[in-house]
XYZ file of C-alpha atoms in Angstrom:
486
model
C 184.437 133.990 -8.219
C 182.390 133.523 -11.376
C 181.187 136.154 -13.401
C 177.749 136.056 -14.894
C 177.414 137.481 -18.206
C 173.917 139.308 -18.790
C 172.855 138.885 -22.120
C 170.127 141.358 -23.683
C 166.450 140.213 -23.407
C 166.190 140.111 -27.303
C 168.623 137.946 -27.539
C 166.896 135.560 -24.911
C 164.127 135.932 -27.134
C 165.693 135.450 -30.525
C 167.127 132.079 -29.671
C 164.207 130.919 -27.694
C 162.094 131.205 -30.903
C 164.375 129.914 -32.928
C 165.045 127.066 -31.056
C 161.014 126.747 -30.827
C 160.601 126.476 -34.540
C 163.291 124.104 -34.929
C 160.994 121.733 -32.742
C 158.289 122.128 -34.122
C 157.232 119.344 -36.696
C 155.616 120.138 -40.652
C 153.013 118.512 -41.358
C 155.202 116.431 -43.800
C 156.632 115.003 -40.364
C 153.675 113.783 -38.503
C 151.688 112.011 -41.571
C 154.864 110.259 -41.921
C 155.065 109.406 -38.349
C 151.246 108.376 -38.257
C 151.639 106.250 -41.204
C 155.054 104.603 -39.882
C 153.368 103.673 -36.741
C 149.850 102.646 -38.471
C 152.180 100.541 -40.949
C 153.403 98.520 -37.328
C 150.263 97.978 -35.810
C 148.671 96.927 -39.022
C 151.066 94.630 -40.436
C 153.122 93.374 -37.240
C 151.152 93.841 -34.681
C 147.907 93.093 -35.328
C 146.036 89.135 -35.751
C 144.569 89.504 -39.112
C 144.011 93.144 -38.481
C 142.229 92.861 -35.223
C 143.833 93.725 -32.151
C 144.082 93.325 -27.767
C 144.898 96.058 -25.173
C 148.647 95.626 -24.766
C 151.899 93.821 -25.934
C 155.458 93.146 -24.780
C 157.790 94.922 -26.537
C 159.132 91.721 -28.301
C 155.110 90.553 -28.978
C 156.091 87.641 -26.888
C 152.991 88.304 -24.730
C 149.690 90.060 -24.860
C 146.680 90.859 -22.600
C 143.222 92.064 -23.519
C 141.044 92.313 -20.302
C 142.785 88.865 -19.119
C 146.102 87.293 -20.743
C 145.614 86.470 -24.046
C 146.732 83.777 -27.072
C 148.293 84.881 -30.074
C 145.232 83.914 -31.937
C 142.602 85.896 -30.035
C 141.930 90.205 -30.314
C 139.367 91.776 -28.385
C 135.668 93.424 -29.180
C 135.846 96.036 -26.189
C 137.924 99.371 -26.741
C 140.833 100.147 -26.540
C 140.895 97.125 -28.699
C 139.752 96.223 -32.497
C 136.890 98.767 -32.654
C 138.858 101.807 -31.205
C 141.742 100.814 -33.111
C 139.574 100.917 -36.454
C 138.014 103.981 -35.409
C 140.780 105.994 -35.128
C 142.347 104.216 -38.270
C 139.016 105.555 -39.908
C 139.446 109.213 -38.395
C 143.005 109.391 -39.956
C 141.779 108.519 -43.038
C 138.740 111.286 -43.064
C 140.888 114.102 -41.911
C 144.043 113.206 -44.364
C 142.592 111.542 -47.119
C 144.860 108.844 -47.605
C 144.007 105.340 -48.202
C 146.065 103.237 -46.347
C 144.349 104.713 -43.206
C 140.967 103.113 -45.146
C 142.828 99.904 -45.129
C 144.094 99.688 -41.430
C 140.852 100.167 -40.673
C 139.024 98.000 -43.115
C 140.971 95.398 -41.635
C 139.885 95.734 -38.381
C 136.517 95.635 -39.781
C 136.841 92.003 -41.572
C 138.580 91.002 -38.373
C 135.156 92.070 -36.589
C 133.075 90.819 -39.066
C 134.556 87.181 -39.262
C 133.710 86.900 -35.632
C 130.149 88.535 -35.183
C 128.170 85.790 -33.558
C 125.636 84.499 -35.888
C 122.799 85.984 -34.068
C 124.283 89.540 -34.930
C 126.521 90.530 -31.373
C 129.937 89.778 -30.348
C 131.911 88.021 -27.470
C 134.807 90.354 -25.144
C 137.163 88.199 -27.910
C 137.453 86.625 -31.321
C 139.500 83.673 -31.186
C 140.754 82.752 -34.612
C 141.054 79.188 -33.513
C 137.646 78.538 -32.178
C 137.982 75.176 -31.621
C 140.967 75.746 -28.614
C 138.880 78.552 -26.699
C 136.873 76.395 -24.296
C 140.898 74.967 -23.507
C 141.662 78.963 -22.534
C 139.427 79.611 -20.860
C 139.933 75.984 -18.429
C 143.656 76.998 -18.291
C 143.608 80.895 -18.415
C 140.353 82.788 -17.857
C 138.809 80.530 -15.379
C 141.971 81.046 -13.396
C 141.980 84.985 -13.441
C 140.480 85.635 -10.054
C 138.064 88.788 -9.792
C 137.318 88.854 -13.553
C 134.566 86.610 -12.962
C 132.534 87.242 -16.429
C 135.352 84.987 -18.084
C 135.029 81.935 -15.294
C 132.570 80.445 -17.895
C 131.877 80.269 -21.858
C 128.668 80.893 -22.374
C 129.395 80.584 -26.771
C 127.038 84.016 -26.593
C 126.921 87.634 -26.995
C 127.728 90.363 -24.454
C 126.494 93.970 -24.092
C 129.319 93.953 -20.976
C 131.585 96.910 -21.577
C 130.857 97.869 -25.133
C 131.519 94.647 -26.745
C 128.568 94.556 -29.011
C 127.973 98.172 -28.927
C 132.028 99.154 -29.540
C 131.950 96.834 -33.068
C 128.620 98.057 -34.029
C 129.163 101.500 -33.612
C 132.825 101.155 -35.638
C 131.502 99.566 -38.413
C 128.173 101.896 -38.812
C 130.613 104.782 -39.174
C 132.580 103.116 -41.421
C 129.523 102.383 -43.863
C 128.657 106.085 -43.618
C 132.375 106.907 -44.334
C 132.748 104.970 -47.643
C 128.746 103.502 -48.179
C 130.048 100.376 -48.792
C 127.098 97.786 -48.556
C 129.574 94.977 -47.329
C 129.556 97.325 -43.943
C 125.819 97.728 -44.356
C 125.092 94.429 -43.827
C 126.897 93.178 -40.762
C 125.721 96.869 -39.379
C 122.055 96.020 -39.557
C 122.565 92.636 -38.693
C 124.299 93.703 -35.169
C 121.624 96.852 -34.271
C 118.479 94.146 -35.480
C 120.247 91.776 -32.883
C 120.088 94.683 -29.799
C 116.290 95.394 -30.922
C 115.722 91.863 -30.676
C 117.545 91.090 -27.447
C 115.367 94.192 -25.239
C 112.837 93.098 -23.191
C 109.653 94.193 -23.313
C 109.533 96.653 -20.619
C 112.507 98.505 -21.881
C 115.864 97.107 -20.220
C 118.822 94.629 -21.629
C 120.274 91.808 -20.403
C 124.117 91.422 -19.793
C 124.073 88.798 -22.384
C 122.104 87.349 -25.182
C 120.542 84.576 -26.414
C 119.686 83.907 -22.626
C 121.470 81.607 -20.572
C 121.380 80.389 -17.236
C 123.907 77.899 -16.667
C 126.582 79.068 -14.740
C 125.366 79.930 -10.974
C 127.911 80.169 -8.830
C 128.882 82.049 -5.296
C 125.618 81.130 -3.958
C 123.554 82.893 -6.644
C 121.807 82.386 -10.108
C 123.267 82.797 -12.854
C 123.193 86.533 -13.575
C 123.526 87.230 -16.942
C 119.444 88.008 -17.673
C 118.901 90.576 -15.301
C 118.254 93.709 -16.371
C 121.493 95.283 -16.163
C 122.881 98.819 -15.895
C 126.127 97.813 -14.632
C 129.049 98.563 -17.197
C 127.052 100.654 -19.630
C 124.702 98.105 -20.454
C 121.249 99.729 -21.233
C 123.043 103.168 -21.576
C 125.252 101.959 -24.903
C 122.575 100.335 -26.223
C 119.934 103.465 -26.364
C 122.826 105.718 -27.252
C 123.728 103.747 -30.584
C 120.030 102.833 -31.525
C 119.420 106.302 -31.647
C 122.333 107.310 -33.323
C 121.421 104.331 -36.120
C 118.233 106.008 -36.167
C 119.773 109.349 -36.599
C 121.776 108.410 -39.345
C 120.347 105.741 -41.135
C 116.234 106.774 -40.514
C 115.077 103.856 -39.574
C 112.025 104.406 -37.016
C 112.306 101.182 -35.366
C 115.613 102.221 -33.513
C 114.753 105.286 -32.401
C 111.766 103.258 -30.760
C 113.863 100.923 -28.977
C 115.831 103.375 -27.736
C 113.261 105.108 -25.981
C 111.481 101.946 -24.698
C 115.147 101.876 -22.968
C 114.891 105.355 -22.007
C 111.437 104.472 -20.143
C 113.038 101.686 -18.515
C 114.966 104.469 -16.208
C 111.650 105.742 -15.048
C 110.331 102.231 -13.927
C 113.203 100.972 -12.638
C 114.221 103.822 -9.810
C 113.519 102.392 -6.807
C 111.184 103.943 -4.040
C 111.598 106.708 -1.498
C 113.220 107.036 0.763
C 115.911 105.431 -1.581
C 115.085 106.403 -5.009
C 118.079 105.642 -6.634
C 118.809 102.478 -9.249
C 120.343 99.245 -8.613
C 123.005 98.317 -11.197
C 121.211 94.956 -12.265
C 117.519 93.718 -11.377
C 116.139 90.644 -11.119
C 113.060 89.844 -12.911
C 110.881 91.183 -10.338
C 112.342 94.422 -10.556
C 114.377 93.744 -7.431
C 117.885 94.917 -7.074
C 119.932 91.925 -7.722
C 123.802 90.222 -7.143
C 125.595 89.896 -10.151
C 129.599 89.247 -9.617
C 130.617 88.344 -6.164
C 131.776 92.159 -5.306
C 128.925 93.526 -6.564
C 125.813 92.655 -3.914
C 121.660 93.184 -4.347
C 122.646 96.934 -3.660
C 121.557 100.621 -4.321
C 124.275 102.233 -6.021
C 125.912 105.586 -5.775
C 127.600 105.383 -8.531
C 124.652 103.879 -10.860
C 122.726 106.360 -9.562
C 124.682 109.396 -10.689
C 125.265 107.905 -14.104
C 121.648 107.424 -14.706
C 120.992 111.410 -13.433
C 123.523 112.102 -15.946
C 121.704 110.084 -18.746
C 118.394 111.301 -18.141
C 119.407 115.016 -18.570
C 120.593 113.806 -21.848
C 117.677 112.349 -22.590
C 115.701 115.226 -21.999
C 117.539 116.979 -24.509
C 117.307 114.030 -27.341
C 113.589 114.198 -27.201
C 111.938 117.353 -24.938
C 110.289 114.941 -22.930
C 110.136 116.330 -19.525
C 109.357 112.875 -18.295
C 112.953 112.094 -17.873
C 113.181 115.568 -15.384
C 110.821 114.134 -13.216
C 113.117 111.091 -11.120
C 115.770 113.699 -10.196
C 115.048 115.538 -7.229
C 113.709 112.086 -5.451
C 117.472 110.808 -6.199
C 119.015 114.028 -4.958
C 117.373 113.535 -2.023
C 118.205 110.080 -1.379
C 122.012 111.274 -1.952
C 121.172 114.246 0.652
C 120.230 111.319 3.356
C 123.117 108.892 2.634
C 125.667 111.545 3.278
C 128.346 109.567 5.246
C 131.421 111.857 5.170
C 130.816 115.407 5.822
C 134.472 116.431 6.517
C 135.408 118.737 3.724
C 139.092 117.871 3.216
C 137.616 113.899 2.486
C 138.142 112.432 -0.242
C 134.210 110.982 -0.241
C 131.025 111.751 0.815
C 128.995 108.495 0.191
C 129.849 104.427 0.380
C 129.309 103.280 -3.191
C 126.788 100.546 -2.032
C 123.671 100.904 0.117
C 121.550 98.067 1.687
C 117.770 97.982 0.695
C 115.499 98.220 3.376
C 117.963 99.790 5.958
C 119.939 101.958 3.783
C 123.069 100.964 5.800
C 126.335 101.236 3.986
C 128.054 98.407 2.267
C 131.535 97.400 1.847
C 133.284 94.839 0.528
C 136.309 92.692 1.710
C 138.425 89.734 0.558
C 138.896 86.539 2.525
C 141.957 85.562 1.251
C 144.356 85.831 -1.790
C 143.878 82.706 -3.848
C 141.067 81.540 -7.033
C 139.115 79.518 -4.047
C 138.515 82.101 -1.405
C 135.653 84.380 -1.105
C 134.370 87.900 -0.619
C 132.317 89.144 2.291
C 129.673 91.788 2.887
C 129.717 93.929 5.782
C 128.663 97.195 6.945
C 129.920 100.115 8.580
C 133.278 99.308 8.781
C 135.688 101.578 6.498
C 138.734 99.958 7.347
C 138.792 97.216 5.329
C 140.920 96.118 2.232
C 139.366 98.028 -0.974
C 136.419 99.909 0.643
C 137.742 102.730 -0.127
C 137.344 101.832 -3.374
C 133.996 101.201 -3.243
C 133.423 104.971 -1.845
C 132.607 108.195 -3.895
C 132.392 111.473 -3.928
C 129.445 113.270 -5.003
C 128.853 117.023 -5.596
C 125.750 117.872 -4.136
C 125.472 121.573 -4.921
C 126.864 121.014 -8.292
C 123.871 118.419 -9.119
C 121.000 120.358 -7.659
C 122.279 123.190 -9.861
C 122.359 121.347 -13.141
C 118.932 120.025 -12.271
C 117.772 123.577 -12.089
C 119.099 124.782 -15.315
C 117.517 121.981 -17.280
C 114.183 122.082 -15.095
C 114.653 126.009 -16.282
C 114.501 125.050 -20.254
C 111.542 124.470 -22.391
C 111.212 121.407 -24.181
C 112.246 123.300 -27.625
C 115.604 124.674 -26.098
C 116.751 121.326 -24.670
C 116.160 119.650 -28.313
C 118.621 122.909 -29.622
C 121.162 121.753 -27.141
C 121.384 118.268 -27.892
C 121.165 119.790 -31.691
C 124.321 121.996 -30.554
C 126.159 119.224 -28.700
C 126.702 116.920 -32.082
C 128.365 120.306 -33.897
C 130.701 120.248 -31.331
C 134.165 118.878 -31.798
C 135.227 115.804 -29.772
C 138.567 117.470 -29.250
C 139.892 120.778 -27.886
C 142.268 123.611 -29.782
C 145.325 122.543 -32.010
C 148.208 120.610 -29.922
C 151.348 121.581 -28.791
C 154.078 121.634 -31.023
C 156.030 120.560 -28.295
C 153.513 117.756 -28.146
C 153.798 116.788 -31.266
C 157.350 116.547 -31.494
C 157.861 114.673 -28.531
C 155.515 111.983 -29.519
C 156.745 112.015 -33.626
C 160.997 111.081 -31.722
C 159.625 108.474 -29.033
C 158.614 106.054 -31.928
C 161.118 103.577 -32.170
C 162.880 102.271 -35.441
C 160.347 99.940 -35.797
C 157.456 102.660 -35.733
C 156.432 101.154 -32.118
C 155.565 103.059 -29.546
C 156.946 101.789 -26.103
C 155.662 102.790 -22.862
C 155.910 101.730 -19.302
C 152.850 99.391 -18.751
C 151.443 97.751 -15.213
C 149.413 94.870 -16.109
C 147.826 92.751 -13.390
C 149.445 88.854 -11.999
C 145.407 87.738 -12.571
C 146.974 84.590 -11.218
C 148.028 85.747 -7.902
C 144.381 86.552 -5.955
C 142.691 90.004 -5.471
C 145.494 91.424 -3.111
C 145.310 95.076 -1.956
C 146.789 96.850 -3.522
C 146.688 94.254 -7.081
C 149.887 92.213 -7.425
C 150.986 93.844 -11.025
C 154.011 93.088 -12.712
C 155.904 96.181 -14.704
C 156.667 95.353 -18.572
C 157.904 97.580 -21.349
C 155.958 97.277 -24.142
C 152.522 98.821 -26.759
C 149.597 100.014 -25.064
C 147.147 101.015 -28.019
C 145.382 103.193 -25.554
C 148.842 105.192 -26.428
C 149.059 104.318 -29.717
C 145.249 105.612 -30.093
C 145.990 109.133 -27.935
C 149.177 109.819 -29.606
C 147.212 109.516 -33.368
C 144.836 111.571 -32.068
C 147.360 114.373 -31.118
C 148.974 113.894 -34.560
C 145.530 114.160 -36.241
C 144.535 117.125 -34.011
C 148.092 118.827 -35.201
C 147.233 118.295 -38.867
C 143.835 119.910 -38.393
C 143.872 123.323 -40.064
């Protein structure tokens, strides 16, 4: 029989906290750690200081959205633009200049590919002349990702990638005022002024184009589009140029875009938004899963954006589309059961209001998807289903239908003082990310990326490879910059 020797409590104590200091990390250990890893992405990893969203662990292979060449780094976070931003953040909160650098260098990279009208593409490609050779042999071939089937040689608001650049480089101008930022700056937000249409809204892409219809409808790229943070990135930046820089005529654009919310809600009984419209203000088709619908999801993201807008200007015209949208959620209830996992479909048919789901025919590049309705038991409608909090949203329209117009403008005024990030990390934390880097100063992870090659399966073919996310790279700076914060 073993006997079990009890030890005091203090001494429990004693060696738990010395044990806990031992791990924790000075702050000599994580600027080194930041700058080992900064000095790897900078110098090995990146393509002439831009970058994509993941890497094999040899840099054999990389992948922004869709597989990409050695010469190509992407314009929508987690890529170039979040990757300079965070560069820039390290810099502001340490002081030290090769921080400035990393992230200059993602700014040349940016600037050597902004489109001469003043946007940018998803990519750069280095090597212009081979991209229209990609995209025959790689993009066009990545089933489901349909905005990279065709190269339209023009900008995109899709997903941040004018926006994402834009906003990078205008806080690196006000970080350093450097006019070689300045210029490329202006240049992008007098591009987004000049791309909004006249009654307010975006298209997905600009200079227009209409030359790729396919799946039985038009072209869709000069609708007026919602979908993917279109309309929403560009009002949030223009104002924040505005903001920042004072000039008028961005602050007016953004709130042209702000109106467009109002006009664009669709009637009772189904007063909610559409995620693109057609130029008859008609909810339109856009990719081949995404059908002339009412959207849930649109919907709530557009409540959410006209609180805020409320509070950036104490105009209580922005209160006024809410309840009409609550109560189109309260009559397209289609899950009451409490332990579900939704409550709505995430599509709705004009007209009949009948639920919409989507299915696959097939698993290769030449089959189809079909619309039906009713039927939940199909691949990925389940995906297309969401939950929403009823209670929750008729409660947050009370509480700003409760403010005046002067104490919603001091809330968005007490929203910027706010810090993006919670309370000092973990030491723990710390630690633990400061002994995963490798010799190299890489951080490996486990990553899933998609076979785009293999059809829209359910669930996704992936494949599992070890190798650099910067999504990590980006969280585990941030933790290291948190931990430095006094």
């Amino acid at each position: 029989m073993k006997m079990r020797i009890l030890l005091p409590a203090f001494i429990f104590a004693f060696f738990g906290n010395y044990c806990t200091s031992l791990a924790e990390p000075s702050a000599e250990d994580a600027l080194s750690a930041m700058k080992k890893a900064s000095d790897f992405m900078a110098n090995a990893v990146s393509t002439q200081g831009g970058y994509v969203d993941m890497y094999s662990a040899d840099l054999s292979q990389r992948w922004g959205e869709v597989p990409a060449r050695d010469t190509q780094i992407w314009c929508q976070p987690p890529g170039t633009p979040a990757m300079g931003t965070i560069y820039l953040e390290a810099y502001t909160k340490t002081g030290e200049k090769v921080f400035l650098h990393y992230a200059e260098m993602a700014a040349d990279a940016l600037i050597w590919g902004q489109h001469p009208e003043g946007g940018w593409h998803y990519l750069i490609d280095f090597d212009m002349p081979g991209i229209r050779k990609w995209y025959d042999d790689v993009a066009s071939k990545c089933w489901g990702w349909e905005e990279y089937y065709h190269y339209y040689g023009n900008c995109s608001f899709d997903d941040q990638a004018t926006t994402g650049p834009a906003e990078f480089l205008l806080d690196l101008y006000m970080a350093t005022l450097d006019p070689k930022y300045r210029i490329p700056v202006i240049k992008a937000l007098d591009f987004i002024v000049e791309a909004q249409y006249p009654n307010g809204a975006w298209p997905q892409r600009y200079p227009l184009m209409y030359d790729y219809p396919h799946d039985g409808h038009g072209d869709y790229t000069h609708y007026y589009t919602f979908n993917d943070g279109v309309i929403h990135n560009n009002i949030f930046l223009l104002f924040e140029a505005w903001e920042r820089l004072g000039i008028e005529n961005y602050r007016e654009a953004a709130v042209r875009g702000m109106d467009f919310y109002l006009i664009s809600q669709l009637p009772d009984p189904q007063a909610g938004w559409a995620q693109q419209y057609s130029m008859d203000m008609k909810p339109a088709a856009a990719r081949s899963y995404e059908p002339a619908a009412v959207s849930t999801n649109r919907t709530l993201s557009n409540m959410n954006d006209l609180f805020t807008f409320y509070t950036m200007t104490g105009d209580r015209r922005y209160l006024e589309p809410i309840p009409h949208a609550i109560a189109w959620l309260e009559r397209s209830v289609i899950n009451t059961d409490a332990s579900g996992k939704y409550t709505h479909a995430g599509f709705y048919e004009p007209g009949t209001n009948e639920p919409l789901y989507y299915h696959f025919k097939g698993t290769g590049p030449d089959d189809h998807v079909s619309w039906i309705n009713h039927d939940r038991e199909g691949a990925w409608w389940y995906r297309k289903s969401v939950n929403v909090d009823l209670v929750g949203l008729k409660r947050r329209y009370n509480r700003y239908k409760g403010m005046s117009p002067d104490e919603a403008l001091s809330e968005y005024e007490a929203s910027k003082q706010r810090s993006s990030r919670g309370r000092k990390p973990d030491p723990a934390d710390a630690e633990r990310i400061i002994s995963s880097l490798d010799g190299r100063g890489a951080w490996i992870t486990d990553m899933r990326v998609r076979q785009y090659d293999k059809g829209m399966l359910d669930p996704p073919p992936v494949v599992e490879v070890d190798g650099i996310d910067v999504s990590v790279f980006i969280r585990n700076m941030s933790v290291l910059i948190d931990y430095l914060a006094e």
